[in-house]
């Protein structure tokens, strides 16, 4: 299985709408964080069912917090401010890559779930490309929510 990517798009009626960020949001540090989840799998559970459940969770989160489907863009002024905008290509992105699959096992060099748990899931030791492949941190416009 290659990476399965799902993008939860904003409602078409929202395309073009802008969400202004307040003064505190404008001066807050601009850091983009990566979150990852390690799951202990039951041996007889189908990977597809996990993917469907997580897709459903992201869909529900966007229904409750529609701003998760926006894109962070520069505001059109000289003060280097940002705003959130619902663009044609905006959306909450989820990419699922099964590193237990035979053809991907060689890419995962961090041991088993138990090894990661013993080390308290050492995020700093994991290669960034493992989690954010396909997301360019230098891109001018960034999706507000991209999960991998």
Short mmCIF file of C-alpha atoms in Angstrom, two decimals:
data_model
loop_
_atom_site.label_atom_id
_atom_site.label_comp_id
_atom_site.label_asym_id
_atom_site.label_seq_id
_atom_site.Cartn_x
_atom_site.Cartn_y
_atom_site.Cartn_z
CA UNK A 1 0.00 0.00 0.00
CA UNK A 2 1.36 3.39 -0.94
CA UNK A 3 0.40 6.49 1.02
CA UNK A 4 -3.33 7.07 1.12
CA UNK A 5 -4.11 10.77 1.15
CA UNK A 6 -7.48 12.21 2.04
CA UNK A 7 -8.31 15.91 1.83
CA UNK A 8 -11.45 17.17 3.58
CA UNK A 9 -12.41 20.20 1.48
CA UNK A 10 -14.37 23.24 2.68
CA UNK A 11 -17.94 23.69 1.46
CA UNK A 12 -17.93 25.26 -2.01
CA UNK A 13 -19.96 28.21 -0.70
CA UNK A 14 -17.03 29.09 1.58
CA UNK A 15 -14.40 29.29 -1.20
CA UNK A 16 -12.87 32.77 -1.20
CA UNK A 17 -13.96 33.65 2.32
CA UNK A 18 -11.25 35.13 4.54
CA UNK A 19 -10.88 34.80 8.30
CA UNK A 20 -9.03 37.74 9.80
CA UNK A 21 -6.59 36.93 12.55
CA UNK A 22 -6.51 39.18 15.59
CA UNK A 23 -3.49 41.11 16.88
CA UNK A 24 -2.39 38.33 19.20
CA UNK A 25 -2.46 35.81 16.33
CA UNK A 26 -0.37 38.19 14.25
CA UNK A 27 2.39 38.52 16.84
CA UNK A 28 2.38 34.91 18.00
CA UNK A 29 5.39 32.86 16.94
CA UNK A 30 4.82 31.33 13.51
CA UNK A 31 5.70 27.73 13.97
CA UNK A 32 4.16 24.81 12.17
CA UNK A 33 4.08 21.68 14.25
CA UNK A 34 3.89 18.06 13.27
CA UNK A 35 1.84 15.63 15.31
CA UNK A 36 2.08 11.90 14.93
CA UNK A 37 0.20 9.01 16.44
CA UNK A 38 1.54 5.54 17.13
CA UNK A 39 -1.10 2.88 17.43
CA UNK A 40 -0.76 -0.58 18.90
CA UNK A 41 -2.65 -2.80 16.48
CA UNK A 42 -4.67 -5.86 17.27
CA UNK A 43 -3.33 -8.65 15.02
CA UNK A 44 -6.59 -9.36 13.19
CA UNK A 45 -7.73 -5.77 12.56
CA UNK A 46 -7.79 -4.60 8.94
CA UNK A 47 -5.64 -1.58 8.12
CA UNK A 48 -8.46 -0.27 5.92
CA UNK A 49 -10.82 -0.06 8.90
CA UNK A 50 -8.29 2.08 10.81
CA UNK A 51 -7.93 4.41 7.84
CA UNK A 52 -11.71 4.78 7.53
CA UNK A 53 -12.07 5.58 11.24
CA UNK A 54 -9.35 8.23 11.20
CA UNK A 55 -10.80 9.74 8.00
CA UNK A 56 -14.18 9.93 9.74
CA UNK A 57 -12.60 11.59 12.79
CA UNK A 58 -10.96 14.26 10.60
CA UNK A 59 -14.24 14.81 8.75
CA UNK A 60 -16.08 15.29 12.07
CA UNK A 61 -13.38 17.66 13.36
CA UNK A 62 -13.72 19.84 10.23
CA UNK A 63 -17.52 19.86 10.65
CA UNK A 64 -17.10 21.19 14.19
CA UNK A 65 -14.15 23.51 13.45
CA UNK A 66 -14.40 24.55 9.78
CA UNK A 67 -11.27 26.72 10.07
CA UNK A 68 -9.27 23.48 9.99
CA UNK A 69 -9.98 23.41 6.25
CA UNK A 70 -8.38 26.81 5.57
CA UNK A 71 -5.00 27.79 4.20
CA UNK A 72 -2.66 30.22 5.96
CA UNK A 73 -1.81 32.99 3.48
CA UNK A 74 -0.04 36.34 3.67
CA UNK A 75 -2.39 39.29 4.07
CA UNK A 76 -2.15 41.74 1.20
CA UNK A 77 -0.40 44.53 3.12
CA UNK A 78 3.11 45.62 3.96
CA UNK A 79 3.09 44.46 7.59
CA UNK A 80 3.80 40.77 6.96
CA UNK A 81 0.49 39.73 8.49
CA UNK A 82 -1.32 36.46 7.86
CA UNK A 83 -4.93 35.47 7.36
CA UNK A 84 -6.86 32.26 6.89
CA UNK A 85 -8.63 31.69 3.61
CA UNK A 86 -10.85 29.00 2.14
CA UNK A 87 -9.20 28.35 -1.23
CA UNK A 88 -10.11 25.93 -4.04
CA UNK A 89 -7.24 23.70 -2.98
CA UNK A 90 -7.68 24.20 0.79
CA UNK A 91 -8.56 21.33 3.03
CA UNK A 92 -7.58 19.26 6.03
CA UNK A 93 -5.09 16.69 4.80
CA UNK A 94 -4.54 13.20 6.20
CA UNK A 95 -1.87 10.95 4.72
CA UNK A 96 -1.65 7.37 5.91
CA UNK A 97 1.44 5.34 5.19
CA UNK A 98 1.64 1.78 6.52
CA UNK A 99 5.27 1.14 7.39
CA UNK A 100 4.42 -2.46 8.29
CA UNK A 101 3.75 -3.23 4.61
CA UNK A 102 6.43 -5.45 3.06
CA UNK A 103 7.60 -2.87 0.51
CA UNK A 104 7.90 -0.10 3.15
CA UNK A 105 9.42 -1.98 6.10
CA UNK A 106 12.94 -0.93 5.06
CA UNK A 107 11.96 2.76 5.44
CA UNK A 108 11.09 2.35 9.12
CA UNK A 109 14.26 1.94 11.18
CA UNK A 110 12.91 2.92 14.60
CA UNK A 111 11.98 -0.47 15.98
CA UNK A 112 8.65 -1.77 17.17
CA UNK A 113 5.82 -0.04 18.99
CA UNK A 114 7.27 -1.46 22.21
CA UNK A 115 10.71 0.03 21.42
CA UNK A 116 9.15 3.44 20.81
CA UNK A 117 7.06 3.18 24.00
CA UNK A 118 10.14 2.31 26.10
CA UNK A 119 11.89 5.40 24.71
CA UNK A 120 8.75 7.52 25.37
CA UNK A 121 8.11 7.99 21.63
CA UNK A 122 11.22 10.10 20.90
CA UNK A 123 9.94 12.52 18.29
CA UNK A 124 13.34 14.21 18.04
CA UNK A 125 14.95 10.97 16.79
CA UNK A 126 12.48 10.41 13.97
CA UNK A 127 13.25 11.84 10.54
CA UNK A 128 10.97 14.73 9.67
CA UNK A 129 10.48 13.37 6.14
CA UNK A 130 8.87 10.27 7.65
CA UNK A 131 5.94 12.37 8.85
CA UNK A 132 5.64 15.34 6.53
CA UNK A 133 6.49 13.89 3.14
CA UNK A 134 4.61 15.90 0.56
CA UNK A 135 4.26 19.00 2.74
CA UNK A 136 6.75 21.70 1.83
CA UNK A 137 7.53 23.84 4.91
CA UNK A 138 8.93 26.58 2.66
CA UNK A 139 5.72 26.92 0.65
CA UNK A 140 4.21 30.40 0.82
CA UNK A 141 0.66 29.15 1.50
CA UNK A 142 0.35 26.37 4.06
CA UNK A 143 -2.64 24.20 4.89
CA UNK A 144 -3.80 24.87 8.44
CA UNK A 145 -4.22 21.17 9.09
CA UNK A 146 -2.15 18.42 7.57
CA UNK A 147 -1.88 15.13 9.40
CA UNK A 148 0.30 12.21 8.51
#
